[in-house]
Amino acid sequence: MEIDFSIGNIPAKLRRGWFWGGMKLVTPSESLWLQHPLQPSTHWSFRLTRSWQRTVAGHRVRVEKTRPLLGAGIRSQGYRVFVDGELVADVDGM
């Protein structure tokens, strides 16, 4: 899954691999892991909402993922991306 958005004037993507669960924040100049596939917390969590925050080019970027209570591995999950506290993307996907 890929979500396209902008961080100021910089094009960015949130990429998530559905099979291994890795999630990256990608810009033309850098690639930041939010969820690495080799970390156990990527695969085992009891929280329904998780969030990650990074700073890119002086802007605060926060990504929130909300999963359903039952059948989270086979059902759609919600992703919201905020740049400097402003919602820039709201997508449901795997």
PDB file of C-alpha atoms in Angstrom, residues 67-77 93-94:
ATOM      1  CA  ARG A  67      -6.792  -1.667  13.409  1.00  0.00           C
ATOM      2  CA  PRO A  68     -10.078  -3.469  14.052  1.00  0.00           C
ATOM      3  CA  LEU A  69     -10.474  -5.465  17.260  1.00  0.00           C
ATOM      4  CA  LEU A  70     -11.228  -8.788  15.568  1.00  0.00           C
ATOM      5  CA  GLY A  71      -9.561 -10.189  12.458  1.00  0.00           C
ATOM      6  CA  ALA A  72      -7.015  -7.387  12.169  1.00  0.00           C
ATOM      7  CA  GLY A  73      -4.765  -9.398   9.854  1.00  0.00           C
ATOM      8  CA  ILE A  74      -7.465  -9.878   7.230  1.00  0.00           C
ATOM      9  CA  ARG A  75      -9.476  -6.672   7.553  1.00  0.00           C
ATOM     10  CA  SER A  76      -8.863  -3.115   6.404  1.00  0.00           C
ATOM     11  CA  GLN A  77      -6.907  -0.801   8.705  1.00  0.00           C
ATOM     12  CA  GLY A  93      -6.224  -0.236   3.404  1.00  0.00           C
ATOM     13  CA  MET A  94      -4.216  -3.345   4.200  1.00  0.00           C
TER      14      MET A  94
END
